[in-house]
Amino acid sequence: MAVVIKIVVCILLFCVAYFDVVQPAHQQITGRYELGSMEAATVGAPWPMPQKYDVMQTYMFIDKSNFEFPVIAKTCDLLEDAIARYYQIIFATDHESRSKRSLLNRERSGASVVMTKTKMVSSTKDSNNHGQLKNISIILTYKCEEYPSMNMDEQYEIKIDNWDNPGEGLLTSDSIWGILRGLETLSHIIHEADDGAVRVNSTFIDDFPRFSHRGVLLDTSRHYLPKSILLENLDVMAYNKFNVFHWHIVDWQSFPYQSRVFPDLSRKGAYNEYTHIYTQDDIAEIVEYARVRGIRVLPEFDTPGHTLSWGAGRPGLLTLCYADGRPDGTHGPVNPVPASTYDFMRRLLAEVVSVFPDAYVHLGGDEVNFGCWKSNPEINKFMQKMGFGSNYAKLEEYYIQKILKIMETLNHGSMVWQEVFDNNVTVGGDTIVHVWKGGYQRELAAVTAAGHDALLSSCWYLDGISTTADWKTYYACDPQRFNGTEQQKKLVKGGEACLWGEWVDATNLLARLWPRASAVAERLWSNEDVNDVKTAASRIEEHRCRMVRRGVPAQPVNGPGFCKHEFAQ
Amino acid sequence: MAVVIKIVVCILLFCVAYFDVVQPAHQQITGRYELGSMEAATVGAPWPMPQKYDVMQTYMFIDKSNFEFPVIAKTCDLLEDAIARYYQIIFATDHESRSKRSLLNRERSGASVVMTKTKMVSSTKDSNNHGQLKNISIILTYKCEEYPSMNMDEQYEIKIDNWDNPGEGLLTSDSIWGILRGLETLSHIIHEADDGAVRVNSTFIDDFPRFSHRGVLLDTSRHYLPKSILLENLDVMAYNKFNVFHWHIVDWQSFPYQSRVFPDLSRKGAYNEYTHIYTQDDIAEIVEYARVRGIRVLPEFDTPGHTLSWGAGRPGLLTLCYADGRPDGTHGPVNPVPASTYDFMRRLLAEVVSVFPDAYVHLGGDEVNFGCWKSNPEINKFMQKMGFGSNYAKLEEYYIQKILKIMETLNHGSMVWQEVFDNNVTVGGDTIVHVWKGGYQRELAAVTAAGHDALLSSCWYLDGISTTADWKTYYACDPQRFNGTEQQKKLVKGGEACLWGEWVDATNLLARLWPRASAVAERLWSNEDVNDVKTAASRIEEHRCRMVRRGVPAQPVNGPGFCKHEFAQ
């Protein structure tokens, strides 16, 4: 449906007499034995769908050895790096399965080789063939920013063999971030045709994201994730135009963050103090790898709950739980009473903002269990002194507000999970509230009515699994579909696909996350009216095979089927 | 519990004054911050648990560069091959993560290296240390069979630093298959100690499988699985003592088997006739790879249902479905009427038994949809002629019996899915009935009461997924727990873990199958009384990390936790 709308728009704007959308690839099975349940993948369709996407039936072919990206821009290190990377992504597709197939063709049938050649020759006589495209100019008109940020400009424009520049290719943006997104789109629309040649259809794209915060949350505490997997995942995030890696770096189970000021935290709190940690060098490498792909790294240091692993390396930080009038040997949330707690948090967070260049830190604040606080005499004495009665939410508020204050003095923004808002903690207007529980529509309405920026994750907890096309439910969830004013809707900055780590490590992370998170990617990038699951099914099928071809173990998304180039380790 | 029983047995048999089971590894977190939900992995415990397993606290250390497997046996190609393979598996463990850790140790603390050395020196003064083990003799007393079979002898005995041979190591079996299983067990009990040294505890093992048929079913029709994945999976099957690869090679969706006599079947029925097929050479390689690991390859050619993909390459084979008195363009099951059907099946199955050396072929026979048969006038005329009335199960019986007859003339055994039995098809006594539906206890009772051999898969459909420790439910299912005589119980030959292919391909197969199938492996190999989930949890935790260390992406099995050597691609 969305594609039809695009086509209508295209007719109106360009008055092209004859064109069509790209035909989907056909299954190998003949029509008479058509296999109804299998999705036919599109060919050369971008994911996520651009805001404005007009594609003609006419096309140009590209010869890898005679193709360039001429650059018209001031010096921009990110740009040079990106062009080299995308040249590789677009053309380094002659991998094993393809070579094997060519080899098989040759072995089995000389005729098929000749046939292919005939096709390529004949195709030059095809009236849709507009000849060879030898370059796509990259025009960066304005900003070469160093770091991606919440308000980064990601708009770009692509013109390939357009009415106003026939036979030419252009990618234009005011911002390096737009150029990065545009290169990714180019790497989708430049595709392998049936005859094995590389083609790009005559195309006009004007594109920008619907939401500015499009994140993937990974959890490196329940299971440690080696740096190599985090880097590879950043690649795949870029393939899907995600722009925030929310790094839930520590939690109850382990503390892999190696702190300079508090080295005991990982020394005693990591699964292994040597092998299961992130050194300052590791983090710098991950932040840099993300930066050059236009991805922010948003660290989360979740307190006062979810902190058991902090305790070993920082005696006195956690609340001692009591039973029968004495400590029972277990520990609860951070102890919000002593001044030493805030001194510790100040020094830790000061280090965190020096290590992670992002303007925000996620402070957690979810699922604080009041049971241990209730059992502790010191806590109760403090409650009395402060006049909190038996309202432990007040104590949580007391703690969180002191932490938010620390972030203010550090001149950084804060994000918090929704409980902080739900428990009536007074937070500054610039604090972003992250909605993750059920009943999210009511919650988004309340959070934005209170004037807070909001992020949505409730419907995108990808750690839940099933053997269904569950991407469709992620796809159907819209962060602005709640009762609220236009002004409220604008306060929703986006959302995040979350892959909590209880059942996920390097063995299965990429397969479990992709292409299911791709559904979230399109929801957060594309226009609200791009919501037809049926047409999306064919495109996500292609997109998953595109990722597979790039070496990503993105798992089957629509049930039985195949990729032209299967995954091979 | 099971370990306790073993210990008691051990005391009675050997009257050793002082010993203990190997201590589980401790989490990195100190005791005060113990993380209750995480399973502590065992160290050096075998999976599946041997029938008789006595392990002492005493141990010997092994130096890779000064260790051998001397062989006392007649020439046996499989044995030489296996010794080379297991030497590699046991000692080729200095992979990345380990090297990285050593490097880190050195970088961070000269002291820790010294400490390790001190430990190794001091360990020679440890009274449990029985010195260096320089060889384990492999004694194959009798059979070097060429092919594994249903009745293969897999018993073996291991003695390491035993009371009757202190300081020595022996692996003895009457059969090459027993030697293979014993080498696998050795590769588990020879383990890396905390100090990084390679050790093996003083051990006595007398082991043999409880069931003779221990299979893994993979489906290469819903998704094509590249040969490399099938080979890798055979390795992992061997790590778990599985001995049958049930290859559900073709089905409704695609026909990747490249037939010599009917090449059109894959030419027109495969997802791609060049890249998504198994050539005769591919199959020979897979069969050989399985053979040297003591694994049978049991091919399934499922008819008369599940055959849509056969139709394109064999016009006239499938039933034309009718609507409003004429063919509606769709196809149903194999048409059981024409003689040409049986001529085709005879020639195809004759080829199949020449390609797959196993004594059995799985003929399928499940889920035959009678709707299309009912609609077809030719079928109904035949039903009338045969006096079947409107009982289409009779027609199915007619078809299946002719196919079983073909298998008899080919001098091969047959396996069928339970519907064949349920529909009262008279099958020969040597036909094995494969139970897959719910209510399996009733079904096993009925099948064995009728005197048939049976296989169980109902409780082991691993394509269903969830984020729970679902291995525990697989582990709890016992194929002999049904109402029946001892004679009936003996007719249960084992079972198979099934991973149907709707949502599985090379991107996620290994992670989804392992270590969940390992639970089935222990159920089918170990003694019936090895059924305590709690002690199994620690051992399967170790076993999954063992597989991870061997490069298998075996996914987390018990929720949060870690492996000493994490998976790195």
Coordinates of C-alpha atoms in Angstrom, one line a residue, chain A residues 27-30 32-38 97 100-101 104-105 108-109 112 221-224 226 228-229 232 252-255 258 267-277 279 282 308-316 318 320 329-331 463-470 501-508 510-512 544 548 551-569, chain B residues 27-30 32-38 97 100-101 104-105 108-109 112 221-224 226 228-229 232 252-255 258 267-277 279 282 308-316 318 320 329-331 463-470 501-508 510-512 544 548 551-569:
Chain A
Q27 CA 10.9 -18.7 -6.2
Q28 CA 12.7 -21.4 -8.0
I29 CA 9.6 -23.5 -8.0
T30 CA 7.4 -23.0 -11.1
R32 CA 2.1 -24.4 -10.9
Y33 CA 3.8 -25.6 -7.8
E34 CA 3.8 -22.1 -6.2
L35 CA 4.5 -22.3 -2.5
G36 CA 2.0 -19.9 -1.0
S37 CA 3.5 -19.4 2.5
M38 CA 6.9 -18.4 1.3
S97 CA 28.4 -19.2 -2.3
K100 CA 30.6 -21.8 -6.0
R101 CA 27.5 -21.1 -8.0
L104 CA 28.9 -25.0 -10.8
N105 CA 27.4 -23.1 -13.8
R108 CA 27.6 -28.2 -15.6
S109 CA 26.7 -26.2 -18.6
S112 CA 24.5 -21.2 -19.2
S221 CA 26.1 -8.2 32.7
R222 CA 23.9 -11.3 32.6
H223 CA 26.3 -12.6 30.0
Y224 CA 29.6 -11.0 29.0
P226 CA 33.1 -10.0 23.7
S228 CA 34.2 -8.4 18.7
I229 CA 30.4 -9.1 18.9
E232 CA 29.9 -6.5 14.7
W252 CA 23.2 -7.5 39.4
Q253 CA 25.1 -10.5 37.9
S254 CA 28.4 -9.0 37.0
F255 CA 30.4 -5.7 36.7
Q258 CA 36.9 -1.6 34.4
R267 CA 38.3 -6.9 39.9
K268 CA 35.8 -8.3 42.3
G269 CA 32.5 -7.9 40.5
A270 CA 33.3 -9.2 36.9
Y271 CA 32.8 -12.8 36.0
N272 CA 36.5 -12.9 35.5
E273 CA 38.7 -9.9 36.3
Y274 CA 41.0 -10.5 33.3
T275 CA 38.9 -12.0 30.6
H276 CA 35.3 -10.7 31.3
I277 CA 35.9 -7.0 31.5
T279 CA 39.0 -2.0 29.7
D282 CA 38.1 -1.5 24.8
L308 CA 24.6 -6.8 43.7
S309 CA 27.8 -7.2 41.6
W310 CA 28.9 -3.7 42.7
G311 CA 29.0 -4.8 46.3
A312 CA 32.0 -7.0 46.3
G313 CA 34.3 -4.2 45.0
R314 CA 32.8 -1.5 47.1
P315 CA 32.1 -2.6 50.7
G316 CA 29.5 -0.5 52.4
L318 CA 24.9 -1.9 49.4
L320 CA 22.7 -4.9 54.5
G329 CA 24.4 -12.0 55.0
T330 CA 22.5 -10.8 51.9
H331 CA 22.5 -7.4 50.3
D463 CA 14.6 -11.3 24.5
G464 CA 11.1 -12.9 24.3
I465 CA 11.1 -15.5 21.5
S466 CA 8.8 -17.7 19.6
T467 CA 8.6 -19.5 16.2
T468 CA 6.3 -17.0 14.6
A469 CA 6.9 -13.9 12.4
D470 CA 7.1 -11.9 15.6
G501 CA 21.1 -10.9 28.4
E502 CA 19.7 -13.7 30.5
W503 CA 19.7 -16.2 27.5
V504 CA 21.9 -14.4 25.1
D505 CA 25.7 -14.3 24.6
A506 CA 28.1 -14.3 21.7
T507 CA 26.8 -17.7 20.5
N508 CA 23.3 -16.5 19.6
L510 CA 23.2 -11.6 16.3
A511 CA 20.8 -14.3 15.1
R512 CA 18.3 -13.5 17.8
R544 CA 17.6 -10.2 6.0
V548 CA 23.2 -12.6 5.6
G551 CA 28.1 -12.1 6.9
V552 CA 25.5 -11.4 9.6
P553 CA 23.8 -14.5 10.9
A554 CA 20.4 -12.9 10.6
Q555 CA 17.9 -15.7 11.2
P556 CA 14.8 -16.6 9.1
V557 CA 12.1 -14.0 9.4
N558 CA 9.0 -15.3 7.6
G559 CA 9.2 -19.1 7.9
P560 CA 10.4 -21.4 5.1
G561 CA 12.4 -19.9 2.3
F562 CA 15.9 -19.2 1.2
C563 CA 18.5 -16.6 0.4
K564 CA 20.2 -16.5 -3.0
H565 CA 23.4 -16.3 -1.0
E566 CA 23.1 -18.4 2.1
F567 CA 25.0 -17.8 5.3
A568 CA 28.3 -19.7 5.5
Q569 CA 30.6 -19.4 8.4
Chain B
Q27 CA 31.8 -18.1 40.5
Q28 CA 34.1 -15.1 40.4
I29 CA 31.8 -13.3 42.8
T30 CA 32.8 -13.8 46.4
R32 CA 29.0 -13.0 50.4
Y33 CA 27.6 -11.8 47.1
E34 CA 26.8 -15.2 45.8
L35 CA 24.5 -15.1 42.8
G36 CA 21.9 -17.8 43.6
S37 CA 20.4 -18.3 40.2
M38 CA 23.6 -19.0 38.4
S97 CA 40.3 -16.2 24.7
K100 CA 44.2 -13.3 25.6
R101 CA 43.9 -14.1 29.2
L104 CA 46.5 -10.0 30.2
N105 CA 47.9 -11.9 33.1
R108 CA 48.8 -6.7 34.4
S109 CA 50.7 -8.6 36.9
S112 CA 50.2 -13.6 38.8
S221 CA 13.8 -28.7 2.8
R222 CA 12.1 -25.8 4.7
H223 CA 15.5 -24.1 4.7
Y224 CA 18.6 -25.4 2.8
P226 CA 24.9 -25.8 3.6
S228 CA 29.5 -27.2 6.1
I229 CA 26.8 -26.8 8.7
E232 CA 29.9 -29.3 11.9
W252 CA 6.9 -29.9 0.5
Q253 CA 9.0 -26.7 0.2
S254 CA 12.1 -27.9 -1.7
F255 CA 13.8 -31.0 -3.1
Q258 CA 20.2 -34.4 -6.6
R267 CA 16.5 -29.2 -11.1
K268 CA 12.9 -28.0 -10.8
G269 CA 12.2 -28.7 -7.1
A270 CA 15.2 -27.2 -5.3
Y271 CA 15.2 -23.6 -4.2
N272 CA 18.1 -23.2 -6.7
E273 CA 19.2 -26.0 -8.9
Y274 CA 22.9 -25.1 -8.6
T275 CA 23.4 -23.7 -5.1
H276 CA 20.7 -25.2 -3.0
I277 CA 21.2 -28.9 -3.7
T279 CA 25.1 -33.6 -5.1
D282 CA 28.2 -33.9 -1.1
L308 CA 4.7 -30.7 -3.4
S309 CA 8.3 -30.0 -4.4
W310 CA 8.5 -33.4 -6.1
G311 CA 5.8 -32.4 -8.5
A312 CA 7.6 -29.9 -10.7
G313 CA 10.3 -32.4 -11.7
R314 CA 8.0 -35.4 -12.1
P315 CA 4.8 -34.5 -13.8
G316 CA 2.0 -36.9 -13.1
L318 CA 1.1 -35.8 -7.6
L320 CA -4.5 -33.2 -9.2
G329 CA -4.4 -26.1 -10.6
T330 CA -3.2 -27.3 -7.2
H331 CA -1.6 -30.6 -6.2
D463 CA 12.1 -26.3 17.0
G464 CA 9.7 -25.0 19.7
I465 CA 11.6 -22.3 21.7
S466 CA 11.3 -20.3 24.9
T467 CA 13.5 -18.4 27.3
T468 CA 13.5 -21.0 30.0
A469 CA 15.8 -23.9 30.8
D470 CA 13.6 -26.0 28.5
G501 CA 13.4 -26.3 9.5
E502 CA 10.7 -23.7 9.3
W503 CA 12.6 -21.1 11.4
V504 CA 16.1 -22.6 11.2
D505 CA 19.0 -22.3 8.8
A506 CA 22.7 -22.0 8.9
T507 CA 22.4 -18.7 10.8
N508 CA 20.9 -20.1 13.9
L510 CA 23.8 -24.8 16.0
A511 CA 22.9 -22.3 18.7
R512 CA 19.3 -23.4 18.7
R544 CA 27.9 -26.3 27.0
V548 CA 31.7 -23.4 23.2
G551 CA 34.0 -23.5 18.6
V552 CA 30.4 -24.6 18.7
P553 CA 28.0 -21.7 19.3
A554 CA 26.1 -23.6 21.9
Q555 CA 23.7 -21.1 23.5
P556 CA 23.3 -20.3 27.3
V557 CA 21.4 -23.2 28.9
N558 CA 20.7 -22.1 32.5
G559 CA 20.1 -18.4 32.3
P560 CA 22.8 -15.8 33.4
G561 CA 26.4 -17.1 33.7
F562 CA 29.6 -17.3 31.8
C563 CA 32.1 -19.7 30.3
K564 CA 35.8 -19.5 31.2
H565 CA 36.5 -19.5 27.5
E566 CA 33.7 -17.6 25.8
F567 CA 32.6 -18.1 22.2
A568 CA 34.5 -15.9 19.7
Q569 CA 33.8 -16.1 16.0

